[in-house]
Coordinates of N, CA and C in Angstrom, one line a residue:
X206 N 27.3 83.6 -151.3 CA 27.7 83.2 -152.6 C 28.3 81.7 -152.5
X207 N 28.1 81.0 -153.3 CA 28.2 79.5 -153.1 C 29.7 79.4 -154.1
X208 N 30.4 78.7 -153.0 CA 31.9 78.1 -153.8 C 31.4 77.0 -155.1
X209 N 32.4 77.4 -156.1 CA 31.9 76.1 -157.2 C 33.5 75.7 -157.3
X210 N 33.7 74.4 -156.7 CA 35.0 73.3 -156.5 C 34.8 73.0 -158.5
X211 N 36.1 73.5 -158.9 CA 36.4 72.4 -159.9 C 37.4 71.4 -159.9
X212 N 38.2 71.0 -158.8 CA 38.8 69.5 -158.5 C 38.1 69.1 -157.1
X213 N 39.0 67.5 -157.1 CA 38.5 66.9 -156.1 C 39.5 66.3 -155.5
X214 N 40.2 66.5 -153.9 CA 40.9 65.3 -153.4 C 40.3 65.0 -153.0
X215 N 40.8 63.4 -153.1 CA 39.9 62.2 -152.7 C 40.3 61.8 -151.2
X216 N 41.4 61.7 -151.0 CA 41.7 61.6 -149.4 C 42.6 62.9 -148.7
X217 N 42.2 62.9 -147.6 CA 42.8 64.0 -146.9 C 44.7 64.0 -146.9
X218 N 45.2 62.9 -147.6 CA 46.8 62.9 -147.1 C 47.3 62.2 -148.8
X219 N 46.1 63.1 -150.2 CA 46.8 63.1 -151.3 C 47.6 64.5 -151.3
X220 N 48.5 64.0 -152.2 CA 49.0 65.1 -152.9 C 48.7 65.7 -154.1
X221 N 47.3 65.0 -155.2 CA 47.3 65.1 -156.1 C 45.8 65.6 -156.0
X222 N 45.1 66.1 -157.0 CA 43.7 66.6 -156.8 C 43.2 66.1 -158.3
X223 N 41.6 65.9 -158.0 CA 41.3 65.1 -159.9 C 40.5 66.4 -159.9
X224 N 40.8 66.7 -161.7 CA 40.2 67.7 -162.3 C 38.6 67.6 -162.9
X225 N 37.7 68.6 -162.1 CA 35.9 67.7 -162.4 C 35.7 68.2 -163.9
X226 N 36.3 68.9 -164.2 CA 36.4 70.0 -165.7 C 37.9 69.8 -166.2
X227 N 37.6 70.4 -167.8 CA 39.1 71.1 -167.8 C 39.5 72.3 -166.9
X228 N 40.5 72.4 -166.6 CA 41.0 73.4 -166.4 C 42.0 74.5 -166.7
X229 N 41.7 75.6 -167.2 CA 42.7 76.9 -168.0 C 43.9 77.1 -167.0
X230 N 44.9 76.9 -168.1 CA 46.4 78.1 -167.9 C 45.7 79.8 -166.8
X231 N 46.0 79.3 -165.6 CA 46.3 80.2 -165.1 C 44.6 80.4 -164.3
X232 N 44.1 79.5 -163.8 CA 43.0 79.4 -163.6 C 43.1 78.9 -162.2
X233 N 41.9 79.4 -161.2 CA 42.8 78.9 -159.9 C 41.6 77.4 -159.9
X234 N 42.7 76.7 -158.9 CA 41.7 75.2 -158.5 C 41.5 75.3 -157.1
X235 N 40.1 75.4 -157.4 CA 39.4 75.6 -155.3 C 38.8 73.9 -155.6
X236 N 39.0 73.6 -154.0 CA 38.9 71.9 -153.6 C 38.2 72.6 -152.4
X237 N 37.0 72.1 -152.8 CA 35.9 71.5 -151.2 C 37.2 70.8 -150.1
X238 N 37.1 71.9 -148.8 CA 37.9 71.1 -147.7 C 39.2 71.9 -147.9
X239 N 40.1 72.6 -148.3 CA 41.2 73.4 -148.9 C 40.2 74.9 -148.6
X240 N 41.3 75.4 -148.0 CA 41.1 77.1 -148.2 C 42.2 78.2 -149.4
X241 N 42.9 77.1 -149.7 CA 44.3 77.6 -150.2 C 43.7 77.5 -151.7
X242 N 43.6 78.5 -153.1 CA 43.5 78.0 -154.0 C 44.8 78.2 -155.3
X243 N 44.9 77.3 -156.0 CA 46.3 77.1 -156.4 C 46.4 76.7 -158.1
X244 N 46.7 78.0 -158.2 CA 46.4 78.3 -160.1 C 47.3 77.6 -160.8
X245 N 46.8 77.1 -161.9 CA 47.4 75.6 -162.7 C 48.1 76.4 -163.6
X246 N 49.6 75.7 -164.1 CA 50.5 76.7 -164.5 C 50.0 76.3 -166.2
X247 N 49.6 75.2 -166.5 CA 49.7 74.6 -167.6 C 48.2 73.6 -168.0
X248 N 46.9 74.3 -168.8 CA 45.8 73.4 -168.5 C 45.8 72.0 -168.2
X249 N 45.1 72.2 -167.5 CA 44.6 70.3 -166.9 C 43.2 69.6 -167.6
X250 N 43.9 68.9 -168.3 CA 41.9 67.7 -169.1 C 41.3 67.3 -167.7
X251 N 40.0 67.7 -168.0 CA 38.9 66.5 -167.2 C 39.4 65.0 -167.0
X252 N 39.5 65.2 -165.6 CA 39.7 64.1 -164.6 C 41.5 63.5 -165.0
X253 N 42.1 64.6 -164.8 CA 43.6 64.5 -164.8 C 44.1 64.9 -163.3
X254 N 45.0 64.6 -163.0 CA 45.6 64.9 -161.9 C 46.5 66.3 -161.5
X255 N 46.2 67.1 -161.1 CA 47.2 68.5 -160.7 C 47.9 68.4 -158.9
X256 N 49.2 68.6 -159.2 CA 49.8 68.7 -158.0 C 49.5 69.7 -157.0
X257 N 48.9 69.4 -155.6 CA 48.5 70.3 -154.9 C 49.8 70.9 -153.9
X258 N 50.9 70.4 -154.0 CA 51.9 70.8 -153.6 C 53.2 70.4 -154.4
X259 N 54.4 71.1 -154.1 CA 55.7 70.6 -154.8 C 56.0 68.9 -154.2
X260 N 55.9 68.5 -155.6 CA 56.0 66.5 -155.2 C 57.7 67.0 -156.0
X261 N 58.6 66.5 -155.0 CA 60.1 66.2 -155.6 C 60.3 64.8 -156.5
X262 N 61.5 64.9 -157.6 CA 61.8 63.9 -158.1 C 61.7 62.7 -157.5
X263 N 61.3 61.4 -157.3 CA 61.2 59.8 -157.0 C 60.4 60.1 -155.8
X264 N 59.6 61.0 -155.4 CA 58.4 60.8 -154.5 C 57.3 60.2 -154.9
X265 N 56.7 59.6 -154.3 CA 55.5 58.9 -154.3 C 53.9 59.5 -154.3
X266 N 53.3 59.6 -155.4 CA 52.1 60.1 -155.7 C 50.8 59.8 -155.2
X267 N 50.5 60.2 -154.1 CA 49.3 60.0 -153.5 C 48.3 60.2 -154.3
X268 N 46.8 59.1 -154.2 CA 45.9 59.4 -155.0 C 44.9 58.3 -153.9
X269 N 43.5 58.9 -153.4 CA 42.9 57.6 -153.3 C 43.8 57.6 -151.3
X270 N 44.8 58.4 -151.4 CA 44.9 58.0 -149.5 C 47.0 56.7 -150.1
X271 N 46.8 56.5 -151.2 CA 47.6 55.3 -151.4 C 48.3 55.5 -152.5
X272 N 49.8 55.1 -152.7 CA 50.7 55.2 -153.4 C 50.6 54.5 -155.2
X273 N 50.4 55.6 -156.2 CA 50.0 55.3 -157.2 C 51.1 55.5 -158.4
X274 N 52.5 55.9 -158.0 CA 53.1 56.1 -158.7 C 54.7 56.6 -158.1
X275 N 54.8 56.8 -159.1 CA 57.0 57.7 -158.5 C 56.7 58.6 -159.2
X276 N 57.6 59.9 -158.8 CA 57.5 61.3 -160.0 C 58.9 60.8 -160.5
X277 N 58.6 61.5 -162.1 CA 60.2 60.8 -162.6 C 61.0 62.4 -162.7
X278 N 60.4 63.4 -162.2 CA 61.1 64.3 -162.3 C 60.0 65.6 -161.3
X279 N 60.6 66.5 -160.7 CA 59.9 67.4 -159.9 C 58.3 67.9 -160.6
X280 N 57.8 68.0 -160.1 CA 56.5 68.5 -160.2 C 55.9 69.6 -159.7
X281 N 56.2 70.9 -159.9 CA 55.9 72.0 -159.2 C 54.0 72.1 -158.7
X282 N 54.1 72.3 -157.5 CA 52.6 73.0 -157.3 C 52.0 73.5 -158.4
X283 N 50.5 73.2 -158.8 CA 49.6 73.6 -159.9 C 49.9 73.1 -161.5
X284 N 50.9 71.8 -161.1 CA 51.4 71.1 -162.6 C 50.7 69.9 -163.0
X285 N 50.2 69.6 -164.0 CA 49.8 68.3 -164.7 C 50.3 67.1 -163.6
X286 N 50.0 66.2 -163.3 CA 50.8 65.2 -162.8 C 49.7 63.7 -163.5
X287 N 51.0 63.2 -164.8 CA 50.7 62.4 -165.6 C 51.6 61.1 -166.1
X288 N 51.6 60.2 -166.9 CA 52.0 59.5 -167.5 C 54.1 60.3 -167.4
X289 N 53.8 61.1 -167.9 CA 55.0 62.3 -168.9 C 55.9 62.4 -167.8
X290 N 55.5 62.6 -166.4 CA 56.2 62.5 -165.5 C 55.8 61.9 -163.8
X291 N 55.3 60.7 -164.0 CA 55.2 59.5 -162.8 C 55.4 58.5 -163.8
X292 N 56.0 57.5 -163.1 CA 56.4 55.8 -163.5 C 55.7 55.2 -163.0
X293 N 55.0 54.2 -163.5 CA 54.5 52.6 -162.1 C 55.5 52.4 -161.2
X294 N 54.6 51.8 -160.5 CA 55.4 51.0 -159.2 C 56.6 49.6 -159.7
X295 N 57.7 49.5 -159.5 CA 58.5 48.2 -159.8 C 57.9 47.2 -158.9
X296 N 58.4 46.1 -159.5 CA 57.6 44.9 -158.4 C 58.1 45.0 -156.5
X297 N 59.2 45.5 -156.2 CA 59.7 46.1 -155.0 C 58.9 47.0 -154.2
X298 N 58.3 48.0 -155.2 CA 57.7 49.1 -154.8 C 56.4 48.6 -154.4
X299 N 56.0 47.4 -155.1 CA 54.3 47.4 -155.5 C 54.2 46.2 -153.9
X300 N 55.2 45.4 -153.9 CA 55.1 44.6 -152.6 C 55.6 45.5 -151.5
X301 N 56.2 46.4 -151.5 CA 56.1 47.5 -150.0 C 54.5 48.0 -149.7
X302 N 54.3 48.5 -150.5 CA 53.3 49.0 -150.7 C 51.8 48.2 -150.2
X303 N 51.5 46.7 -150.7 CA 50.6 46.0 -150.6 C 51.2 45.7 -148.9
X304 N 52.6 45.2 -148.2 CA 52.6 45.2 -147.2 C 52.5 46.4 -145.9
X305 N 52.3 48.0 -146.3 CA 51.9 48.3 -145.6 C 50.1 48.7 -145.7
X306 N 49.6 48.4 -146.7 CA 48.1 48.4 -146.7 C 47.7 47.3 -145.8
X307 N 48.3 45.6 -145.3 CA 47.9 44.9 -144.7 C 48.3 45.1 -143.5
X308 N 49.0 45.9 -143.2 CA 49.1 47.0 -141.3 C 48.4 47.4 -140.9
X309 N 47.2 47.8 -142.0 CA 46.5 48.8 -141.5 C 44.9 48.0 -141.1

């Protein structure tokens, strides 16, 4: 039987997974590369972000391998992760950030 993935992480060291569909209240999310699958508490729109683990308050939102945001409040595993609760980067954050991309 053939697995059908309806998210996608994009790099191996996100925290966040993009939704290829919507996805239903209480629906599990299988990711190509993940054996673990992890039912969304609260539907997710096509090509929205769901937390693949518990991201704590002012952690940094991996997307892409790279820091895409701050949570402005906890984000339980299998939750929305959107506008509603991540901030942009301040200009502090956004120059840490571009200086360790040039480390690498």
């Amino acid at each position: 039987m053939e697995n059908k993935y309806n998210a996608i992480r994009l790099d191996e060291n996100d925290n966040v997974a993009v939704a290829l569909r919507n996805i239903r209240t209480g629906e599990a999310v299988m990711i190509h590369g993940l054996d673990e699958e992890i039912e969304v508490k609260k539907g997710i729109p096509y090509g929205h972000k769901i937390a693949l683990k518990d991201i704590g308050a002012g952690e940094k939102v991996l997307k892409y391998g790279e820091c895409m945001g701050v949570t402005t409040e906890e984000i339980p595993k299998g939750h929305h992760v959107h506008v509603s609760n991540v901030r942009g980067l301040n200009d502090e954050e956004r120059t840490a950030v571009i200086g360790e991309m040039r480390k690498v």
